[in-house]
Amino acid sequence: VPGLLRFSLDIRSEDAALLAGLDTWLHAEAARIGAARGVTVDLGTPTHTDPALMDARLIAALERAAARSATPCRRMASGAGHDCMTFASQGVPSAMLF
């Protein structure tokens, strides 16, 4: 049994309210588990980043292109700090394709 455990947790969503709710729940759950097990749970300093919403028209265009080429695709949120995130937060229509 380790005396110390360090880890990181990356939670991503396009919904800022959902992220805030998960953060609240996570802290409450960590406190509950810590008290029940007699351990200290220190979640450290969060590194919150506001979601950068991608442009719906560009996303639809990418989905249509994938459909035309019979390439399966799915939408997903990315929390990565790409240049695209900066552009989107400045009002530049943006989308990402992985």
C-alpha atoms as a PDB file:
ATOM      1  CA  VAL A   1       0.000   0.000   0.000  1.00  0.00           C
ATOM      2  CA  PRO A   2       1.606   3.282  -1.049  1.00  0.00           C
ATOM      3  CA  GLY A   3       2.079   6.029   1.504  1.00  0.00           C
ATOM      4  CA  LEU A   4       1.647   8.669  -1.179  1.00  0.00           C
ATOM      5  CA  LEU A   5      -0.128   8.637  -4.499  1.00  0.00           C
ATOM      6  CA  ARG A   6       0.061  11.388  -7.122  1.00  0.00           C
ATOM      7  CA  PHE A   7      -2.086  11.554 -10.216  1.00  0.00           C
ATOM      8  CA  SER A   8      -3.715  13.994 -12.576  1.00  0.00           C
ATOM      9  CA  LEU A   9      -7.309  14.016 -13.714  1.00  0.00           C
ATOM     10  CA  ASP A  10      -8.370  15.601 -16.989  1.00  0.00           C
ATOM     11  CA  ILE A  11     -12.102  16.241 -17.338  1.00  0.00           C
ATOM     12  CA  ARG A  12     -13.278  17.756 -20.627  1.00  0.00           C
ATOM     13  CA  SER A  13     -16.610  19.103 -21.799  1.00  0.00           C
ATOM     14  CA  GLU A  14     -18.035  21.897 -23.901  1.00  0.00           C
ATOM     15  CA  ASP A  15     -20.418  22.681 -21.027  1.00  0.00           C
ATOM     16  CA  ALA A  16     -18.830  25.023 -18.445  1.00  0.00           C
ATOM     17  CA  ALA A  17     -21.695  24.448 -15.978  1.00  0.00           C
ATOM     18  CA  LEU A  18     -21.175  20.682 -16.183  1.00  0.00           C
ATOM     19  CA  LEU A  19     -17.449  21.118 -15.521  1.00  0.00           C
ATOM     20  CA  ALA A  20     -18.165  23.336 -12.503  1.00  0.00           C
ATOM     21  CA  GLY A  21     -20.649  20.798 -11.153  1.00  0.00           C
ATOM     22  CA  LEU A  22     -18.181  17.959 -11.601  1.00  0.00           C
ATOM     23  CA  ASP A  23     -15.516  19.982  -9.787  1.00  0.00           C
ATOM     24  CA  THR A  24     -17.877  20.534  -6.842  1.00  0.00           C
ATOM     25  CA  TRP A  25     -18.836  16.847  -6.795  1.00  0.00           C
ATOM     26  CA  LEU A  26     -15.217  15.728  -7.053  1.00  0.00           C
ATOM     27  CA  HIS A  27     -14.161  17.816  -4.048  1.00  0.00           C
ATOM     28  CA  ALA A  28     -17.105  16.565  -1.974  1.00  0.00           C
ATOM     29  CA  GLU A  29     -16.428  12.950  -2.944  1.00  0.00           C
ATOM     30  CA  ALA A  30     -12.710  13.283  -2.181  1.00  0.00           C
ATOM     31  CA  ALA A  31     -13.551  14.693   1.262  1.00  0.00           C
ATOM     32  CA  ARG A  32     -16.044  11.872   1.903  1.00  0.00           C
ATOM     33  CA  ILE A  33     -13.589   9.147   0.870  1.00  0.00           C
ATOM     34  CA  GLY A  34     -10.763  10.783   2.835  1.00  0.00           C
ATOM     35  CA  ALA A  35     -12.882  10.903   6.002  1.00  0.00           C
ATOM     36  CA  ALA A  36     -14.153   7.343   5.557  1.00  0.00           C
ATOM     37  CA  ARG A  37     -10.658   5.917   5.005  1.00  0.00           C
ATOM     38  CA  GLY A  38      -8.714   8.177   7.350  1.00  0.00           C
ATOM     39  CA  VAL A  39      -6.550   9.619   4.595  1.00  0.00           C
ATOM     40  CA  THR A  40      -5.830  13.101   3.310  1.00  0.00           C
ATOM     41  CA  VAL A  41      -6.965  13.867  -0.224  1.00  0.00           C
ATOM     42  CA  ASP A  42      -5.407  17.047  -1.591  1.00  0.00           C
ATOM     43  CA  LEU A  43      -6.702  17.773  -5.075  1.00  0.00           C
ATOM     44  CA  GLY A  44      -4.201  20.579  -5.555  1.00  0.00           C
ATOM     45  CA  THR A  45      -4.730  23.695  -7.589  1.00  0.00           C
ATOM     46  CA  PRO A  46      -7.103  23.241 -10.519  1.00  0.00           C
ATOM     47  CA  THR A  47      -6.109  24.461 -13.951  1.00  0.00           C
ATOM     48  CA  HIS A  48      -9.529  25.381 -15.269  1.00  0.00           C
ATOM     49  CA  THR A  49      -9.805  26.508 -18.869  1.00  0.00           C
ATOM     50  CA  ASP A  50     -13.057  27.812 -20.298  1.00  0.00           C
ATOM     51  CA  PRO A  51     -14.421  25.652 -23.112  1.00  0.00           C
ATOM     52  CA  ALA A  52     -13.730  27.038 -26.590  1.00  0.00           C
ATOM     53  CA  LEU A  53     -16.799  26.315 -28.666  1.00  0.00           C
ATOM     54  CA  MET A  54     -16.177  25.314 -32.251  1.00  0.00           C
ATOM     55  CA  ASP A  55     -18.141  26.720 -35.189  1.00  0.00           C
ATOM     56  CA  ALA A  56     -21.270  24.660 -35.963  1.00  0.00           C
ATOM     57  CA  ARG A  57     -21.077  25.361 -39.717  1.00  0.00           C
ATOM     58  CA  LEU A  58     -17.463  24.225 -39.948  1.00  0.00           C
ATOM     59  CA  ILE A  59     -18.227  21.110 -37.925  1.00  0.00           C
ATOM     60  CA  ALA A  60     -21.145  20.289 -40.233  1.00  0.00           C
ATOM     61  CA  ALA A  61     -18.924  20.800 -43.282  1.00  0.00           C
ATOM     62  CA  LEU A  62     -16.319  18.410 -41.876  1.00  0.00           C
ATOM     63  CA  GLU A  63     -19.027  15.842 -41.140  1.00  0.00           C
ATOM     64  CA  ARG A  64     -20.401  16.128 -44.678  1.00  0.00           C
ATOM     65  CA  ALA A  65     -16.911  15.659 -46.131  1.00  0.00           C
ATOM     66  CA  ALA A  66     -16.407  12.575 -43.979  1.00  0.00           C
ATOM     67  CA  ALA A  67     -19.764  11.176 -45.101  1.00  0.00           C
ATOM     68  CA  ARG A  68     -18.908  11.761 -48.772  1.00  0.00           C
ATOM     69  CA  SER A  69     -15.702   9.788 -48.374  1.00  0.00           C
ATOM     70  CA  ALA A  70     -17.408   7.077 -46.267  1.00  0.00           C
ATOM     71  CA  THR A  71     -15.119   7.937 -43.356  1.00  0.00           C
ATOM     72  CA  PRO A  72     -16.718   7.237 -39.982  1.00  0.00           C
ATOM     73  CA  CYS A  73     -16.540  10.152 -37.577  1.00  0.00           C
ATOM     74  CA  ARG A  74     -17.895  11.337 -34.255  1.00  0.00           C
ATOM     75  CA  ARG A  75     -18.017  14.616 -32.407  1.00  0.00           C
ATOM     76  CA  MET A  76     -15.940  14.952 -29.299  1.00  0.00           C
ATOM     77  CA  ALA A  77     -14.761  17.711 -27.004  1.00  0.00           C
ATOM     78  CA  SER A  78     -11.042  18.426 -26.888  1.00  0.00           C
ATOM     79  CA  GLY A  79      -9.443  20.111 -23.929  1.00  0.00           C
ATOM     80  CA  ALA A  80      -6.138  20.427 -25.690  1.00  0.00           C
ATOM     81  CA  GLY A  81      -4.750  23.967 -25.866  1.00  0.00           C
ATOM     82  CA  HIS A  82      -4.403  24.150 -29.625  1.00  0.00           C
ATOM     83  CA  ASP A  83      -4.138  27.424 -31.526  1.00  0.00           C
ATOM     84  CA  CYS A  84      -7.710  26.660 -32.551  1.00  0.00           C
ATOM     85  CA  MET A  85      -8.828  27.297 -28.957  1.00  0.00           C
ATOM     86  CA  THR A  86      -7.245  30.754 -29.053  1.00  0.00           C
ATOM     87  CA  PHE A  87      -8.809  31.565 -32.409  1.00  0.00           C
ATOM     88  CA  ALA A  88     -12.262  30.418 -31.291  1.00  0.00           C
ATOM     89  CA  SER A  89     -12.083  32.499 -28.097  1.00  0.00           C
ATOM     90  CA  GLN A  90     -11.311  35.549 -30.277  1.00  0.00           C
ATOM     91  CA  GLY A  91     -14.389  35.006 -32.467  1.00  0.00           C
ATOM     92  CA  VAL A  92     -12.632  33.322 -35.400  1.00  0.00           C
ATOM     93  CA  PRO A  93     -14.802  30.464 -36.742  1.00  0.00           C
ATOM     94  CA  SER A  94     -12.851  27.320 -35.856  1.00  0.00           C
ATOM     95  CA  ALA A  95     -13.097  23.537 -35.879  1.00  0.00           C
ATOM     96  CA  MET A  96     -10.695  20.662 -35.350  1.00  0.00           C
ATOM     97  CA  LEU A  97     -10.388  17.347 -37.098  1.00  0.00           C
ATOM     98  CA  PHE A  98      -8.532  14.465 -35.432  1.00  0.00           C
END
